[in-house]
XYZ file of C-alpha atoms in Angstrom:
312
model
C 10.362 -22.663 -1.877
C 11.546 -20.704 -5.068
C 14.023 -17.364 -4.433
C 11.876 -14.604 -5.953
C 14.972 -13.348 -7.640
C 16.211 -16.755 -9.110
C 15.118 -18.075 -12.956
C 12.831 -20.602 -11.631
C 11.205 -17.917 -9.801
C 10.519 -15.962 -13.064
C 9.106 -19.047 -14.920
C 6.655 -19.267 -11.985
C 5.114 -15.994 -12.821
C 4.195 -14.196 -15.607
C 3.839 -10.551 -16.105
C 0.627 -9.137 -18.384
C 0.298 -5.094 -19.582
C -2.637 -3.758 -19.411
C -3.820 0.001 -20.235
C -6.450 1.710 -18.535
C -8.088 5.839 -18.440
C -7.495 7.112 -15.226
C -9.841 9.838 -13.229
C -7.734 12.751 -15.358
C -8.324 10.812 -18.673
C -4.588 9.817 -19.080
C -3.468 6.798 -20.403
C -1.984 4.436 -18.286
C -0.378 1.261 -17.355
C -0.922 -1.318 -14.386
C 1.150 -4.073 -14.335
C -0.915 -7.928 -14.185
C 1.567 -10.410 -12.187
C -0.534 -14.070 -12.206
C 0.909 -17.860 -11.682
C 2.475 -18.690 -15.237
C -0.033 -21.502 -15.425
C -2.594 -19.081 -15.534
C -4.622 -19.073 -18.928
C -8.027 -19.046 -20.645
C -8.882 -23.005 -19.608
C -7.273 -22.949 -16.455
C -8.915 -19.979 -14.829
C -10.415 -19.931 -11.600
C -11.029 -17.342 -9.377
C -8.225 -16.678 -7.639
C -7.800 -13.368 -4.914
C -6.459 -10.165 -6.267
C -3.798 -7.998 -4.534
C -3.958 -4.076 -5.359
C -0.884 -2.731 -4.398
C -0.197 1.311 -5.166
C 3.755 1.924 -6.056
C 5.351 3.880 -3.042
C 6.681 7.212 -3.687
C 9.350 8.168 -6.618
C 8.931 4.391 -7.348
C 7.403 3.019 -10.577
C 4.911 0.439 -11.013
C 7.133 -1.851 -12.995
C 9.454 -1.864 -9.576
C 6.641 -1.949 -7.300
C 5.446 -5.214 -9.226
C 9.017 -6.960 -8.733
C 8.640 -6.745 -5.333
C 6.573 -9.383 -5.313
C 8.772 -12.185 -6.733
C 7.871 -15.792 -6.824
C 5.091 -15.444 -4.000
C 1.665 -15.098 -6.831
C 2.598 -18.334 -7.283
C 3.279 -19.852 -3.980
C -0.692 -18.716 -2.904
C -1.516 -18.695 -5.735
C -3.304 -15.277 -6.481
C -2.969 -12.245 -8.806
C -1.442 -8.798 -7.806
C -2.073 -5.852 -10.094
C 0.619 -2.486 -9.864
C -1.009 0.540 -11.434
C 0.763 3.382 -12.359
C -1.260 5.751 -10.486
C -0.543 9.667 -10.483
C -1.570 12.358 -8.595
C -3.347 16.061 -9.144
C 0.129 17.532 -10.513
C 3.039 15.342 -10.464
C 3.977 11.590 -11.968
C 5.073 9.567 -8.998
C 4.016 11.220 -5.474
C 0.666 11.152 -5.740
C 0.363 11.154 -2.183
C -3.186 9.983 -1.489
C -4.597 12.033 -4.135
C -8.985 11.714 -4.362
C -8.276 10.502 -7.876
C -5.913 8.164 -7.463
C -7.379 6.366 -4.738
C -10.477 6.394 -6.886
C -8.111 4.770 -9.684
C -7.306 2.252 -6.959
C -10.988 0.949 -6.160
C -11.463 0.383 -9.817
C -8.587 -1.800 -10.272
C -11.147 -5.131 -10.457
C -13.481 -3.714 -12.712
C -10.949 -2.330 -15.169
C -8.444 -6.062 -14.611
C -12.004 -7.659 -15.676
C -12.942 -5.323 -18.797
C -9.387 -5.572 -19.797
C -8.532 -9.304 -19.284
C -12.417 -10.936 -18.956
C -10.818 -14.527 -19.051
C -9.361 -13.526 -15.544
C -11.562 -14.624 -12.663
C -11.330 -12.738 -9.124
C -12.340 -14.249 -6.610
C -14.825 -11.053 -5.405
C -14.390 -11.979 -1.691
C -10.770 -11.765 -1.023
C -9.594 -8.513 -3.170
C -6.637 -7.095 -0.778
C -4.600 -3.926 -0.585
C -0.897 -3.609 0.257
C 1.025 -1.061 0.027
C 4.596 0.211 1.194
C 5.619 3.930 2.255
C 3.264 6.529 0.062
C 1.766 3.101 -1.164
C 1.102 2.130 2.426
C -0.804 5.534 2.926
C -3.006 5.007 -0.149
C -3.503 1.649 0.870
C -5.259 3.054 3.871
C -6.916 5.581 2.211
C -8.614 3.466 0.268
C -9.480 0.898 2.819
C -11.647 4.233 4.665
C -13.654 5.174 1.760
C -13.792 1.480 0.207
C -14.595 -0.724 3.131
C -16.902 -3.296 1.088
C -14.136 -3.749 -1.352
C -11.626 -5.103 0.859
C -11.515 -8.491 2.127
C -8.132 -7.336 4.058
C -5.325 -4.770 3.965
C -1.447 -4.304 4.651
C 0.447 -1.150 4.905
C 4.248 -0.979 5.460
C 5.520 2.064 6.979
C 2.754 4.131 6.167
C 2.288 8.205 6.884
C -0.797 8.312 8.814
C -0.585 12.297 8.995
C 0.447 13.859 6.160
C 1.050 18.271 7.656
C 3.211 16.077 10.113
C 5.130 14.304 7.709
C 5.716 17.177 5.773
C 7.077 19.122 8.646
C 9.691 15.999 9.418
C 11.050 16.158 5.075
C 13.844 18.498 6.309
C 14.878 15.453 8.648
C 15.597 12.892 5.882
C 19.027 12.046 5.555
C 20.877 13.371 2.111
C 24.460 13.107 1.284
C 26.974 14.940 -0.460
C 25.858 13.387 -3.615
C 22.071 14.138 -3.344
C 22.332 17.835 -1.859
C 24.373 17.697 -5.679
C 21.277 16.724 -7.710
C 18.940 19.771 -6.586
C 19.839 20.749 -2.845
C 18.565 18.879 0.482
C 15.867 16.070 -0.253
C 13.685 17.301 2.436
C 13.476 20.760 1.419
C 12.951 19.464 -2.557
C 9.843 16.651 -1.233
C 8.681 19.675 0.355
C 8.351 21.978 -2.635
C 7.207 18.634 -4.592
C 4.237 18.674 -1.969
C 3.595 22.041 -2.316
C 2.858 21.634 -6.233
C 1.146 18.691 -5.669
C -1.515 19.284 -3.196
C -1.226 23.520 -3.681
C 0.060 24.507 -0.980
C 1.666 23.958 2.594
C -0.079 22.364 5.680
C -0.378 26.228 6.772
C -2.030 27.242 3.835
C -4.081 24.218 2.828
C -4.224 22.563 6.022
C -7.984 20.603 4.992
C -5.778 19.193 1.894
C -3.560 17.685 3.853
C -5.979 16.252 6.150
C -7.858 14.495 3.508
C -5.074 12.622 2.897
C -4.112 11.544 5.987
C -5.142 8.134 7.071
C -5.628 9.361 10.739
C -8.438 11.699 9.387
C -10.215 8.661 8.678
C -9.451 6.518 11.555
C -13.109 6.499 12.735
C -13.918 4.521 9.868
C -11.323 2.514 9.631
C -11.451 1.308 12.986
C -15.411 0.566 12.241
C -15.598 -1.376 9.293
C -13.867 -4.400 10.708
C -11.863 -5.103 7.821
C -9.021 -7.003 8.871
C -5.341 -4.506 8.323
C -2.024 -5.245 9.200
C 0.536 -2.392 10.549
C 3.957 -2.684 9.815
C 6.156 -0.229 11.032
C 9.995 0.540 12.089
C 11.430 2.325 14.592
C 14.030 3.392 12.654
C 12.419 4.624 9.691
C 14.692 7.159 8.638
C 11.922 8.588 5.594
C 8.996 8.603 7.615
C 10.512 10.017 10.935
C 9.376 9.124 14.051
C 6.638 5.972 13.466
C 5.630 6.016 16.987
C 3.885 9.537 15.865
C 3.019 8.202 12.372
C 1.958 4.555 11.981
C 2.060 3.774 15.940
C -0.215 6.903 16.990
C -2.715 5.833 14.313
C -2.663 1.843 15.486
C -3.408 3.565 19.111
C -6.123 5.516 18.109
C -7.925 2.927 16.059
C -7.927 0.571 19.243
C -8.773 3.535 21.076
C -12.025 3.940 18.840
C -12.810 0.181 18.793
C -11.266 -1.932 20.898
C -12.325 -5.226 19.148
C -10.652 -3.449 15.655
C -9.484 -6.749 14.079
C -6.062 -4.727 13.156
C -2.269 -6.416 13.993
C 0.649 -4.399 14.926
C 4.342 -5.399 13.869
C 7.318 -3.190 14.752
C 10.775 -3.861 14.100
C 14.115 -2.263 13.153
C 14.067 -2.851 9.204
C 15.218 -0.131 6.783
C 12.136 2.417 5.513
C 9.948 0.309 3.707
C 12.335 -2.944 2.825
C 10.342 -5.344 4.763
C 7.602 -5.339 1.524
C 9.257 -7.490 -0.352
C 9.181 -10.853 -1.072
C 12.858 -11.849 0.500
C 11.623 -10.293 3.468
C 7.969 -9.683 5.818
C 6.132 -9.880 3.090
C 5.387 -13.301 2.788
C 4.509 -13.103 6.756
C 1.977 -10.201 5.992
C 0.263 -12.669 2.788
C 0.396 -15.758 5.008
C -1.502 -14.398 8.098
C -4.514 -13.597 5.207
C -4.263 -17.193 3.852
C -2.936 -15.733 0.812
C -0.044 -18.284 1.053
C 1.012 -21.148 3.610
C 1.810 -20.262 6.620
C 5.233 -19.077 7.638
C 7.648 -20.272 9.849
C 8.628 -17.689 12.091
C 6.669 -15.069 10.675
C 7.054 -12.834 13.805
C 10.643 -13.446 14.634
C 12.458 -10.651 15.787
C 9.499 -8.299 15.890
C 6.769 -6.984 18.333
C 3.825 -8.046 16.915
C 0.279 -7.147 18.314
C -2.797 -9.180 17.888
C -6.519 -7.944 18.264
C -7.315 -9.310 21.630
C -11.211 -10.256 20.346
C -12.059 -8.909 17.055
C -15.161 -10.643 17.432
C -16.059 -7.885 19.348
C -15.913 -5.686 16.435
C -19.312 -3.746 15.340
C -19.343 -3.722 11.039
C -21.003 -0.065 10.594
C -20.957 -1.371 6.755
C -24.067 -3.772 7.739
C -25.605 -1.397 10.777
């Protein structure tokens, strides 16, 4: 197996540029990560991994997450560099972005037509504010998805912005512009327009929870990672937990896994840690040997039992 961070690791995958026009008519980048071997001639159709960047983090760094593992299944990830209404990088869940997101195939094919998806396993996975997205897009682009994986997710957004005065910030980051919290609040604010309080159907339209009806419903197979100690998103249980509880709660044959643990916000998406786990249990890549070490991990009891609405 080849360290993600290690040379042979970088021969194994190559990196491709590609522009696009998102919803607002900007220019902008996604970043193509496919085997190396990869080429006009030797091109099946391989599954295709949209991942949205998490929040304050760029595309470029959301792509290195990823290391070695395109390879190892193999399969193709795309990183866009999706923005939201106002601001660069905390797009949180914005309509256009996620609209961005479900057009990542079509504009990977009009941009690179020698690269073949394979149409029936296109995945999302996402980590923190790309975790929420993830979700988003999964409710209001069930047929797309052959599978999704979100990694310390905010399921309610007016909660989360409540708990931003709770994230930790040293002596050195109350220097660059006063207590984090109180900044990702006003960063929210100009974003979406306005507080919870003052534009509370905003905030609820991007929130995964408002949407767990559907989610629950479509019977797309989603993974749940979350952390207990989560220090960004504070308090899973209320975040990420409540919203695995109310999906079985809505459909008890949901075909959706749980795994909780004690990692660091978000550092389990990466490939040096769950995240080949969270490809392997999709097939994406050989299995894992203890995968589930060290976690609680919840498994759909019968998600045979689950009722598509998509074909209804």
């Amino acid at each position: 197996m080849l360290v993600p961070s290690s040379p042979a690791a970088k021969r194994a995958v190559r990196v491709v540029t590609i522009h696009y026009r998102a919803h607002d008519g900007v220019a902008r980048r996604a970043f193509v990560l496919m085997p190396a071997w990869y080429r006009p001639g030797r091109n099946k159709p391989l599954p295709l991994i949209v991942t949205p960047h998490g929040r304050g983090v760029t595309a470029r760094v959301n792509a290195s997450l990823w290391g070695a593992l395109p390879a190892r299944g193999p399969f193709i990830v795309i990183s866009p560099e999706g923005e939201g209404r106002k601001l660069r990088l905390y797009s949180w869940g914005s309509a256009g972005q996620v609209e961005d997101l479900a057009r990542m195939p079509v504009i990977l094919h009009r941009t690179l037509p020698w690269v073949h998806v394979d149409q029936h396993r296109i995945y999302a996975f996402g980590g923190s504010m790309g975790g929420q997205e993830t979700l988003l897009l999964l409710a209001r682009h069930p047929h797309l998805l052959a599978g999704a994986a979100a990694f310390d997710a905010v399921s309610d957004f007016a909660r989360q912005y409540r708990s931003f005065p709770q994230v930790p910030c040293n002596a050195a980051c109350r220097h660059r512009g006063g207590p984090l919290g109180r900044r990702l609040q006003k960063l929210a604010r100009k974003e979406i327009g306005g507080s919870p309080k003052s534009r509370p159907l905003s905030y609820e339209t991007r929130s995964p929870m408002t949407y767990a009806r559907r989610i629950a419903t479509s019977c797309v197979p989603l993974q749940l990672w979350w952390s207990v100690k989560d220090r960004i998103v504070v308090n899973q249980k209320q975040q990420t937990g409540a919203f695995y509880r109310e999906l079985v709660r809505l459909n008890p044959g949901a075909p959706v896994s749980a795994f909780v643990g004690t990692w660091r916000h978000s550092a389990e998406m990466h490939a040096n840690a769950r995240l080949p786990a969270a490809l392997a249990a999709f097939g994406l890549i050989p299995p894992v040997k203890h995968a589930t070490s060290g976690l609680h991990a919840t498994f759909p009891p019968n998600a045979k039992r689950c009722v598509d609405v998509r074909s209804a």
